Coordinates of C-alpha atoms and ligand atoms in Angstrom, one line a residue:
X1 CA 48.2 -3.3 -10.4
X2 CA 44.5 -2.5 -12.1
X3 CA 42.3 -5.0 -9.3
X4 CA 39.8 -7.1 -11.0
X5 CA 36.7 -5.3 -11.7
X6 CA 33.7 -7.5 -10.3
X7 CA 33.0 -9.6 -7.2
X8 CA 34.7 -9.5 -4.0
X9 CA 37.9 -8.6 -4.6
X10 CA 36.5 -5.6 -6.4
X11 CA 36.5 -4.7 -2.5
X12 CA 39.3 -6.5 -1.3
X13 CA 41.9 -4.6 -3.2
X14 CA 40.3 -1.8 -4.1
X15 CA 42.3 1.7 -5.0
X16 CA 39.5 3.8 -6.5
X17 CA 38.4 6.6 -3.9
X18 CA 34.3 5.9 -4.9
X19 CA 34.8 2.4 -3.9
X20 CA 36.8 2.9 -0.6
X21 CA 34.4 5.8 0.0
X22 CA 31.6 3.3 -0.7
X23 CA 33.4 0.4 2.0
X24 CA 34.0 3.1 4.6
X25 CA 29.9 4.3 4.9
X26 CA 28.5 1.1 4.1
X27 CA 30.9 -0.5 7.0
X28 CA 29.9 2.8 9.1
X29 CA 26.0 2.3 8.3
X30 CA 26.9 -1.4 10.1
X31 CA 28.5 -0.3 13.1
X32 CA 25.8 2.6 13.6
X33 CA 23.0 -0.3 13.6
X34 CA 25.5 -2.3 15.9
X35 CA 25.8 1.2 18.0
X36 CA 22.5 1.7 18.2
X37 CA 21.3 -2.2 19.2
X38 CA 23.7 -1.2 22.7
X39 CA 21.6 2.3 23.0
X40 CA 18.5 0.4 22.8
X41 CA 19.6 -2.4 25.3
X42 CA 20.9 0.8 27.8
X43 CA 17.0 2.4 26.9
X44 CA 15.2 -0.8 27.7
X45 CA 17.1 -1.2 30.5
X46 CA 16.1 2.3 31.9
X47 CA 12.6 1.8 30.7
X48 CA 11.4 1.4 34.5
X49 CA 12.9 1.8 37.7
X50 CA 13.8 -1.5 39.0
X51 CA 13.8 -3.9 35.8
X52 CA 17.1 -5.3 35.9
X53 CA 16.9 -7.1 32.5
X54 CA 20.4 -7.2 32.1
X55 CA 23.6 -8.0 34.5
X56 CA 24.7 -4.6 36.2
X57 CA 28.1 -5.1 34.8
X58 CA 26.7 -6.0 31.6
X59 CA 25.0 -2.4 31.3
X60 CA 28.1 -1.1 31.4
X61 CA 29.9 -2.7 28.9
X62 CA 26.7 -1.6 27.0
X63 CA 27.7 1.9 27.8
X64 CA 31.3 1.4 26.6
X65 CA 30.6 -0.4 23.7
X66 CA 27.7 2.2 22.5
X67 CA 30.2 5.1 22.9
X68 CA 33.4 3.3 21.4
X69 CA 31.3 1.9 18.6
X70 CA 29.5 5.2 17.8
X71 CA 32.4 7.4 18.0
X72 CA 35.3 5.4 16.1
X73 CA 32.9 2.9 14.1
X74 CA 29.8 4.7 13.0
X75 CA 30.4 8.9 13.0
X76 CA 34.2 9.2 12.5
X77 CA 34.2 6.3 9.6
X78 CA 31.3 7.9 7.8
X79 CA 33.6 11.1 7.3
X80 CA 36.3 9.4 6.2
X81 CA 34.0 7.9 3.6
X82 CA 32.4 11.3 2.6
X83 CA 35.9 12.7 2.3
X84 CA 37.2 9.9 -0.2
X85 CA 34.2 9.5 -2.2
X86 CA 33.5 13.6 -2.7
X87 CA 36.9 15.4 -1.7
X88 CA 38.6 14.5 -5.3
X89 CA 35.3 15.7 -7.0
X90 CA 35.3 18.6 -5.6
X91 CA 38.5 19.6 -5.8
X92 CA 39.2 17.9 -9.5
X93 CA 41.6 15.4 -8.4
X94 CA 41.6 12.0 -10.3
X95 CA 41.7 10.3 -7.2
X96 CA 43.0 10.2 -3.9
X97 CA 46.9 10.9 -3.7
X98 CA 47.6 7.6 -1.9
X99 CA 45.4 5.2 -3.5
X100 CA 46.9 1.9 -1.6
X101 CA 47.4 3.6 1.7
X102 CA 43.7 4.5 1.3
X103 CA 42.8 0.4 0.7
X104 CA 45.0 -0.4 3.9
X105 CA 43.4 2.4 6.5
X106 CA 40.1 1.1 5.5
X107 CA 41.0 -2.8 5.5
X108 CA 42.1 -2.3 8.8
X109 CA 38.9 -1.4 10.3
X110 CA 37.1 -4.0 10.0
X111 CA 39.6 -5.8 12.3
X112 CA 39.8 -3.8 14.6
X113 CA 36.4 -3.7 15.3
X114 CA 36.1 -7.4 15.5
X115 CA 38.6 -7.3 17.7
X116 CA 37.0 -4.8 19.6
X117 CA 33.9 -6.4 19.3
X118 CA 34.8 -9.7 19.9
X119 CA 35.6 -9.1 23.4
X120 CA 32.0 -9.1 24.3
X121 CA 32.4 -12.7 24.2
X122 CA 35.7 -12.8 26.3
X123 CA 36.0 -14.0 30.0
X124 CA 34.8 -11.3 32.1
X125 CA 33.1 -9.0 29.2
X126 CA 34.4 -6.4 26.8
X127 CA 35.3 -3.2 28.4
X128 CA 32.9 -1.7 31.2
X129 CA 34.8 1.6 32.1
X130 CA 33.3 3.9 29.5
X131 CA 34.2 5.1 26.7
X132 CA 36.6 7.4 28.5
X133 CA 38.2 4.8 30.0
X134 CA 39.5 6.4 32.9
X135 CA 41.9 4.8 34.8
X136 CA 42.5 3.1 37.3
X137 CA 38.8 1.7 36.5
X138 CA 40.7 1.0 32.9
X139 CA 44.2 -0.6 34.2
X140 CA 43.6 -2.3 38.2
X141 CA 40.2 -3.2 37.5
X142 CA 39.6 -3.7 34.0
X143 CA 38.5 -7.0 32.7
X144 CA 41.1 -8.8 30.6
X145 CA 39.6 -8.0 27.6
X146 CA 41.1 -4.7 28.0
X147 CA 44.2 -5.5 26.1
X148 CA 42.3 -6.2 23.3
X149 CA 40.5 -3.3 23.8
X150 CA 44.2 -1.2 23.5
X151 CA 45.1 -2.9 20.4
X152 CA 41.7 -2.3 18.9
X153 CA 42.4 1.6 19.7
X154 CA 45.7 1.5 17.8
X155 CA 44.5 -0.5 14.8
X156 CA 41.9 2.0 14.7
X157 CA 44.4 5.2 15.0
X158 CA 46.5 3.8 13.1
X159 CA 43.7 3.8 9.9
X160 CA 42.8 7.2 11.2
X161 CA 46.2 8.7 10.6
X162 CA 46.5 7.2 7.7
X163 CA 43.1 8.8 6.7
X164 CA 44.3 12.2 7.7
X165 CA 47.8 11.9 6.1
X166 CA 45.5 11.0 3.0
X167 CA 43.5 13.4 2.6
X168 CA 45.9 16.2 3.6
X169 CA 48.2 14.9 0.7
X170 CA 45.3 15.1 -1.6
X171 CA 44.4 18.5 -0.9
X172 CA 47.7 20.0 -1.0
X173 CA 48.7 18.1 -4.0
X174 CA 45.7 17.4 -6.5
X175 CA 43.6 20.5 -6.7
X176 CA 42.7 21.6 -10.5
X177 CA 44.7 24.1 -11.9
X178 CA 42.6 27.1 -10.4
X179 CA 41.2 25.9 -7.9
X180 CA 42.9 27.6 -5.1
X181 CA 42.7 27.4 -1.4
X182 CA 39.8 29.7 -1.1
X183 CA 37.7 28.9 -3.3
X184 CA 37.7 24.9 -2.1
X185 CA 34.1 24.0 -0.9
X186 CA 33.9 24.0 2.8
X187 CA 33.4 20.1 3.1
X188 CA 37.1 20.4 1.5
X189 CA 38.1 23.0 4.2
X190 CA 36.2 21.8 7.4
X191 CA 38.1 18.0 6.1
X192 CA 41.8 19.7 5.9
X193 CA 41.7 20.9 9.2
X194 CA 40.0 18.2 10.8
X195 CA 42.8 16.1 9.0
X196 CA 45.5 18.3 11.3
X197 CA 43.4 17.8 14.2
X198 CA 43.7 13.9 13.8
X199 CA 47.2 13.6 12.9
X200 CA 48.0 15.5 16.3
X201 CA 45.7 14.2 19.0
X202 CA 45.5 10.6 17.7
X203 CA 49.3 10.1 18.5
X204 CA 48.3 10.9 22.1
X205 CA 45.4 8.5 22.2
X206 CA 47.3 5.9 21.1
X207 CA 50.2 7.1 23.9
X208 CA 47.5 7.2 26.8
X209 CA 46.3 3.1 25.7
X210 CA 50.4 2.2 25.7
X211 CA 50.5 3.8 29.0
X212 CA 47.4 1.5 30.3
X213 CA 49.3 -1.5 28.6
X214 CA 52.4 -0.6 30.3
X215 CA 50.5 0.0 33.7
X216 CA 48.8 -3.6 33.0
X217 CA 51.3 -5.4 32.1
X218 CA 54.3 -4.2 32.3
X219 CA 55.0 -3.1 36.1
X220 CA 55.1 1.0 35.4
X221 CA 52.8 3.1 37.3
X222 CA 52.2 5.9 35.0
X223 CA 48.4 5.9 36.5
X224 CA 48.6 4.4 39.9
X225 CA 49.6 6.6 43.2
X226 CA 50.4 3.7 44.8
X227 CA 53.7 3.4 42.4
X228 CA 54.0 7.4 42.2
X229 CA 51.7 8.3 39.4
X230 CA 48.5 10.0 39.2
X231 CA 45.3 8.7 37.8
X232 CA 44.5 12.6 37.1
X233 CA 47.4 12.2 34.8
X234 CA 45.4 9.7 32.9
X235 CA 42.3 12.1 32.0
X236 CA 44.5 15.3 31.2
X237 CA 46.0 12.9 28.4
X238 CA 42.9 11.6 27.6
X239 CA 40.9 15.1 27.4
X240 CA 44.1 16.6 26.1
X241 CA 43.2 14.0 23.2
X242 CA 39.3 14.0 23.7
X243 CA 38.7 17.3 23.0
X244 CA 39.9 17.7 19.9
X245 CA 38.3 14.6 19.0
X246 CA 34.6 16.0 19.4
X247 CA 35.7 18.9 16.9
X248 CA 37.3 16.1 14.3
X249 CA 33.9 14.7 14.3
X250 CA 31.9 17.9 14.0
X251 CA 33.9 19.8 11.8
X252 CA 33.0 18.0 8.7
X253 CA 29.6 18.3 9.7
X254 CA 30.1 21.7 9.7
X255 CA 31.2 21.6 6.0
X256 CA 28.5 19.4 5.1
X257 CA 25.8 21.7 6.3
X258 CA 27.9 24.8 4.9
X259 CA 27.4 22.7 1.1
X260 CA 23.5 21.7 1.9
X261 CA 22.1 25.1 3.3
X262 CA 23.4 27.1 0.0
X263 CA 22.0 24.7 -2.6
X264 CA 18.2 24.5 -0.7
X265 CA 18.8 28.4 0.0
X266 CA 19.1 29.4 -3.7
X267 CA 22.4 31.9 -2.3
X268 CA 25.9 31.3 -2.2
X269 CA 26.6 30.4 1.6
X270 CA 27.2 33.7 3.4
X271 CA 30.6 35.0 4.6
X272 CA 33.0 32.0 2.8
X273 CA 35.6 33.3 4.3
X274 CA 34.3 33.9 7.9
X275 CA 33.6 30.2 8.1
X276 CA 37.1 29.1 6.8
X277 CA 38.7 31.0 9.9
X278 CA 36.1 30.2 12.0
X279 CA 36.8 26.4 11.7
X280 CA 40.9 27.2 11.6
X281 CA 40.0 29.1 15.2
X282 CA 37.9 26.2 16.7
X283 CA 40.3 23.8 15.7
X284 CA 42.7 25.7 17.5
X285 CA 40.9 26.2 20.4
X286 CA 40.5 22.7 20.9
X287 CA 44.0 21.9 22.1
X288 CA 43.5 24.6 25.1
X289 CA 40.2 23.8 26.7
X290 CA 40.4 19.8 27.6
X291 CA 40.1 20.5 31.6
X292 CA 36.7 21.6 31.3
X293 CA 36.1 17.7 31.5
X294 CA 37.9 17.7 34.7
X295 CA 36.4 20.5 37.0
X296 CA 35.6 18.0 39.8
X297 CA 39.4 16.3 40.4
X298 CA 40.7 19.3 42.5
X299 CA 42.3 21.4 39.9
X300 CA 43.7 24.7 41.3
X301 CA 41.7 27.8 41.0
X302 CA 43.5 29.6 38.4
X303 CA 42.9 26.4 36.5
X304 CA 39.3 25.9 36.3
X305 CA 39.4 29.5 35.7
X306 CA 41.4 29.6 32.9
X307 CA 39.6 25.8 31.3
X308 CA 36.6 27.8 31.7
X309 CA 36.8 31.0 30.2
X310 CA 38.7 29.2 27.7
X311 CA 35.9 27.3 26.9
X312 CA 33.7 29.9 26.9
X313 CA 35.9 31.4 24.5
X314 CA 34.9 28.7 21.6
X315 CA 31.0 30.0 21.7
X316 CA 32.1 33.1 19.4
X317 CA 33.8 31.3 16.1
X318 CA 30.6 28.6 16.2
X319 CA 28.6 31.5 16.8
X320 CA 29.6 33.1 13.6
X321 CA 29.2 29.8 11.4
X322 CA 25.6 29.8 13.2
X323 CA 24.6 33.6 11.9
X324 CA 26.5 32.4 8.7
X325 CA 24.2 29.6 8.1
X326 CA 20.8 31.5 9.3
X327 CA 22.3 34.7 7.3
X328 CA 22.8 32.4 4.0
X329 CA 19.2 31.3 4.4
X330 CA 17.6 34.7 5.1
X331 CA 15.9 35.7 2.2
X332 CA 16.7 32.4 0.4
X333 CA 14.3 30.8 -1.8
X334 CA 13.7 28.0 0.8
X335 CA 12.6 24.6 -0.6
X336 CA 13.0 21.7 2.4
X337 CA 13.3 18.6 0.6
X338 CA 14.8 15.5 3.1
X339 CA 18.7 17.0 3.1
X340 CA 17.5 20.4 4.0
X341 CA 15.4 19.5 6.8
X342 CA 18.3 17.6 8.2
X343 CA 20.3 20.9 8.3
X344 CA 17.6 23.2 9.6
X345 CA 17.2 20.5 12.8
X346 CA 21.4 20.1 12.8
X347 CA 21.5 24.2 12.9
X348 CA 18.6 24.5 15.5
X349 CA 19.4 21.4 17.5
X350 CA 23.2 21.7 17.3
X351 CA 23.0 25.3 18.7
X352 CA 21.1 24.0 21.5
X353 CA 23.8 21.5 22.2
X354 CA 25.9 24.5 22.2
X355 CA 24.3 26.6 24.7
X356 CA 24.4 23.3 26.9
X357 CA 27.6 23.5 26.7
X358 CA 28.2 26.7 27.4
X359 CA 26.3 25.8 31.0
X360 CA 28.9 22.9 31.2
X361 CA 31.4 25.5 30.9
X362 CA 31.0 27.3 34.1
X363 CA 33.2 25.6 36.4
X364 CA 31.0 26.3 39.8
X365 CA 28.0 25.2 37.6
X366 CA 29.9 22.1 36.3
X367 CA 30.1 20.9 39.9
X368 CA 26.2 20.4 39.8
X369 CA 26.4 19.0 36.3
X370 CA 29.4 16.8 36.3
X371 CA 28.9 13.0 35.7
X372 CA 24.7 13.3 35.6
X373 CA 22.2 13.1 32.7
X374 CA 22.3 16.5 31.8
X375 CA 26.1 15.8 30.1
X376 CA 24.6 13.2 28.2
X377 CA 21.9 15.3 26.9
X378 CA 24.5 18.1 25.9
X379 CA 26.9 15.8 24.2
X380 CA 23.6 13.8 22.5
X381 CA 22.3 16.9 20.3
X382 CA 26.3 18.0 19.3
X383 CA 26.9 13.8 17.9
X384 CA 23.3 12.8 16.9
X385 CA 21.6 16.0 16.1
X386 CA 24.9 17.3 15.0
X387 CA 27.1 14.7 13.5
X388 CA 24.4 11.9 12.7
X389 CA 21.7 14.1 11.4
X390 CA 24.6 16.1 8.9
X391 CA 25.6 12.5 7.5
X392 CA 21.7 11.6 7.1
X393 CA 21.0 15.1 5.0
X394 CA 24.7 14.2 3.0
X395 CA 23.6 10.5 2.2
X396 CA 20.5 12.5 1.1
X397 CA 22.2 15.1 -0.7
X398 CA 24.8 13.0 -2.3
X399 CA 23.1 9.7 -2.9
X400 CA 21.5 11.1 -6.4
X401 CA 25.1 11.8 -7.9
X402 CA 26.6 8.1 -6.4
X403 CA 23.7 5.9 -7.7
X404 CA 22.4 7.5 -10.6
X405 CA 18.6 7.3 -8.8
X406 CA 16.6 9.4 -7.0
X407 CA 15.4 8.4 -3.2
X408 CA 11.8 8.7 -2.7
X409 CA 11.6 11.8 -1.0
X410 CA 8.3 11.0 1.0
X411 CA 10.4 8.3 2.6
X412 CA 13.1 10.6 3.3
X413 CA 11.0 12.9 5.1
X414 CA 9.1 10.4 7.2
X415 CA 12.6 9.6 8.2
X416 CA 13.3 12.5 8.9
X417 CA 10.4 13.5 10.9
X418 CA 10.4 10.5 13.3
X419 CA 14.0 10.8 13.3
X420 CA 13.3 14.8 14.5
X421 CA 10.9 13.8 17.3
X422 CA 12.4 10.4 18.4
X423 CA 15.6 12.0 19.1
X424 CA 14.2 15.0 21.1
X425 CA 11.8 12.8 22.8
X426 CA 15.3 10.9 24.0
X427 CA 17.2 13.8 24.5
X428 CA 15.5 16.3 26.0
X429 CA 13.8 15.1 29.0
X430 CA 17.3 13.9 29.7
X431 CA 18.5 17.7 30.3
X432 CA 15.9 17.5 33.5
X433 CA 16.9 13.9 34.9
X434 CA 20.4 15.4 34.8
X435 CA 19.7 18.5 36.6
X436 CA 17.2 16.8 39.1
X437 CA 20.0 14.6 40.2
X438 CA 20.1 11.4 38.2
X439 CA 24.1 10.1 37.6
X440 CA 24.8 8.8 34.1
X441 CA 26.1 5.4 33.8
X442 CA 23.6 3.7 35.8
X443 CA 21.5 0.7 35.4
X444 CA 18.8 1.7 38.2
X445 CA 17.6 4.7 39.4
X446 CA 15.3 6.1 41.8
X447 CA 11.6 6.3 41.4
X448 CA 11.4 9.8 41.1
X449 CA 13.4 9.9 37.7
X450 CA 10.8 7.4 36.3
X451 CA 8.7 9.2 34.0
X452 CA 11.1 11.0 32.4
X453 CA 13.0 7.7 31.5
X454 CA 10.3 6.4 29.9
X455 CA 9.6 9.2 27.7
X456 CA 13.1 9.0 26.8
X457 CA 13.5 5.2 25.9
X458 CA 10.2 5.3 23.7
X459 CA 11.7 8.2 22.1
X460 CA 15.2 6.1 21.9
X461 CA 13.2 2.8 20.4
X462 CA 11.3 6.0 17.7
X463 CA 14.7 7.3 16.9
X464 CA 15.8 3.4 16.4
X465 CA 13.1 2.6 14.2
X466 CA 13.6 5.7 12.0
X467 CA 17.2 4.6 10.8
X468 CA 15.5 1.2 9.1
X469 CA 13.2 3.5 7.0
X470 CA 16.7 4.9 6.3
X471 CA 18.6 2.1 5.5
X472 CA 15.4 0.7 3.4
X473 CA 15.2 4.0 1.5
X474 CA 18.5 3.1 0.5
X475 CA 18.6 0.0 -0.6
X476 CA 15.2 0.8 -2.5
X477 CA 17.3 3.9 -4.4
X478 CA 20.1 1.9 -4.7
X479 CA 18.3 -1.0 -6.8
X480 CA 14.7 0.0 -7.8
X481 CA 15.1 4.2 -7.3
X482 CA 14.0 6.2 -10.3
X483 CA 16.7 6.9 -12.5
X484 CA 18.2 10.7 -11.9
X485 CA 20.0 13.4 -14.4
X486 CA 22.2 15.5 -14.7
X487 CA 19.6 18.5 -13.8
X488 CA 17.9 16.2 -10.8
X489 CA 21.5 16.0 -8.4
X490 CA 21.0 18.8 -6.4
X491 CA 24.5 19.9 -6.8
X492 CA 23.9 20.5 -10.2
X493 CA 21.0 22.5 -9.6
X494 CA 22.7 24.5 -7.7
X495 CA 25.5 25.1 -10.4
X496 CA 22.3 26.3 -12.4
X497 CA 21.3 28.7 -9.9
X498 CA 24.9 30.2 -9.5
X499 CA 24.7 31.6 -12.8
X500 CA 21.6 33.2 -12.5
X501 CA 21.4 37.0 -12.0
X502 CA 20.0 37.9 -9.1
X503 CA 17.7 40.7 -7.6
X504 CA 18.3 40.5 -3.7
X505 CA 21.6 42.1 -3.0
X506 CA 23.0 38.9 -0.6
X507 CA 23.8 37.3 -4.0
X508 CA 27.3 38.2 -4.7
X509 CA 28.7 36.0 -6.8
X510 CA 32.5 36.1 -5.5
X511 CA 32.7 32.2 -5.4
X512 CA 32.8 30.0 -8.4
X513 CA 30.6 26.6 -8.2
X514 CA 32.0 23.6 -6.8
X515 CA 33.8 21.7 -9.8
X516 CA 31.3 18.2 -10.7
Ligands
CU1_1 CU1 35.6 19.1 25.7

């Protein structure tokens, strides 16, 4: 069944992967903006000691909401939608090789994220527990939203696995006669294993929320020690799940970057290979390090030990994408249009992130660190300066070859800018509050954190303001942006350059360009 071409249901029953690509970022675009309107009410809130302009118990549903919104409604989403709209192109597949299964996990969606976000409005508030929901803050004292909350997770895993199964399929199925596994871009590569990383660990998400329901409604006591369970139980499923979900989210970032850097480089990207098993080895490495979350419940010894070295362990395959990326522009010819500064900052600012976590790692350190401001830093420049500032450079990057116009590039780099400095102006005095003491999750503080917070929400309300010159730059390309061909896409330019001969012996032409 061909849907009809125009209007609404153009949408509705759309099978084409541009248009469901198209739906899934324009519907993540939303839920960022909705994301972000929670940060800046946690940021004003925190703007002085003392303020109180919202309910206690309403600052932490803004919590919640900020981190449930961010992670399953803006970041993960926006993938999805980069994978359906470019994964065929690049691989020369006519489309997506389950067209109507690819309608149905976006449909849902929407849904679920009313659902979700519906319960702001429900007796008692939407969830206040964090994003983690640990229980037994999740199952004895949870508002009664909370079963909405559970059957907004599985809607949403449910249209996640599907996503996955999708794009797997496609990959293994549709390639273009030639195009073989390694010589895929490595947005194609970073996007097949993340797919394997979400059809495993979303399963156990969706296991850890039936447990809750069970726990809630149902009489068991999976999580309660009063009934013969364990609330520990609750965040090694959670983590065991949790882990692996920060890597589904960066991954693709990774691949993005790994397309950007080469084109603004001039050069092939360095070591192709290197950053295929790189990725293959953090994915794997994923499923064995989720205690490093949990180095305050009383693991044994030999545990933290072993969650920590393990951890530890992941520094060397990011490390090697890292030199890979610096190595690819060494000798480049550098130009820094709006997509390439987005990947210089992700590189610089990701890495930081990294070495962050590497302090998190260390189990006696860890004890210092655990549940303060200094986590929320670290975790802040791997999804923002990592993941949020890879999909700004790729809505850069790609925007050209979906509209058929050219953003204005000033724009793009004013964004960019004030996007550059709001976020470290946020971020990084949060690193200090976290180490002087100051726990995370909290709508007051003490007066010695003060300045610091203030730095931080200006930089938050910068950072805030940046994304509407974003959104605006946009809309402007989408209806009044200057007309682009085939020569201006930076992809193509880039196909240009590959044939080139060149002088500096870190060209070596062993990969073919991506297929248009
Ligand atoms: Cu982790």
């Amino acid at each position: 069944m061909a849907g009809p071409d125009k209007g609404f249901s153009r949408w509705l029953l759309a099978t084409n992967h541009k248009d469901i690509g198209i739906l899934y970022l324009w519907f993540s675009f939303a839920m960022f903006l909705l994301g972000g309107s929670f940060a800046m009410v946690i940021r004003a809130e925190l703007f002085q000691p003392g303020l109180q302009l919202v309910d206690p118990n309403f600052f932490n549903q803004m919590t919640t909401m900020h981190g449930l919104v961010m992670v399953f409604g803006a970041i993960m989403p926006a993938f999805v939608g980069l994978a359906n709209y470019m994964i065929p192109i690049m691989i020369g597949a006519p489309d997506m090789a389950l067209p109507r299964m690819n309608n149905l996990s976006f449909w849902i969606l929407p849904f679920a994220f009313a659902i979700l976000a519906s319960s702001l409005f429900m007796e008692g508030g939407a969830p206040n527990f964090g994003w983690t929901f640990y229980a037994p803050l999740s199952t004895t004292y949870a508002p009664p939203s909370v079963t909405f909350f559970i059957f907004g997770v599985h809607l949403m895993g449910i249209s996640s696995i599907m996503g996955a199964i999708n794009i797997v399929a496609t990959i293994f199925n549709l390639r273009a006669p030639g195009m073989t596994l390694m010589k895929m871009p490595l947005f194609v590569w970073t996007w097949l294993i993340t797919a394997f990383l979400l059809i495993a660990v979303m399963p156990v998400l969706a296991g850890a929320v039936t447990m809750m329901l069970m726990d809630i409604h149902f009489g068991t006591s999976f999580f309660s020690a009063a009934g013969g369970g364990d609330p520990v139980l609750f965040q090694h499923i959670f983590w065991f799940f949790g882990h692996p979900e920060v890597y589904i989210i960066i991954l693709p970032a990774f691949g993005v970057v790994s397309e950007i850097i080469p084109t603004f480089s001039r050069k092939p990207l360095f070591g192709y290979a290197s950053m295929v098993y790189a990725t293959a080895a953090i994915a794997f490495l994923s499923f064995i390090v989720w205690a490093h979350h949990m180095f305050t419940v009383g693991m044994p010894l030999v545990g933290e030990l072993y969650f920590m070295w393990a951890t530890m362990l992941i520094a060397v395959p990011t490390a090697a994408k890292v030199f890979n990326w610096i190595t690819t522009m060494f000798k480049g010819a550098l130009t820094f249009e709006t997509p390439m500064l987005f990947c210089i900052a992700f590189v610089f600012l990701f890495t930081l992130g990294g070495l962050t976590g590497l302090m998190l790692a260390i189990a006696p350190a860890d004890m210092q660190y655990h549940d303060s401001y200094f986590v929320v830093a670290h975790f802040h420049y791997t999804m923002v300066a990592g993941a949020i500032f890879s999909i700004s450079a790729s809505v850069y990057y790609w925007l050209p070859k979906w509209t058929g116009r050219m953003y204005n590039e000033t724009m793009g780099k004013v964004h960019f800018w004030i996007a550059f400095i709001g976020f470290n102006l946020t971020f990084f005095p949060q690193h200090f509050l976290g180490l002087a003491g100051m726990p995370r999750r909290i709508p007051d503080y003490s007066i010695q954190f003060a300045d610091f917070n203030m730095i931080s929400s200006i930089g938050a309300f910068t950072y805030g303001l940046a994304q509407l010159i974003f959104l605006f730059n946009i809309i402007r390309t989408i209806y009044f942006g200057e007309k682009t061909t085939e020569e201006q896409t930076w992809e193509s330019a880039r196909g240009l350059e590959w044939t080139l001969p060149s002088p500096l012996p870190f060209h070596t032409f062993e990969r073919p360009p991506a297929i248009k």
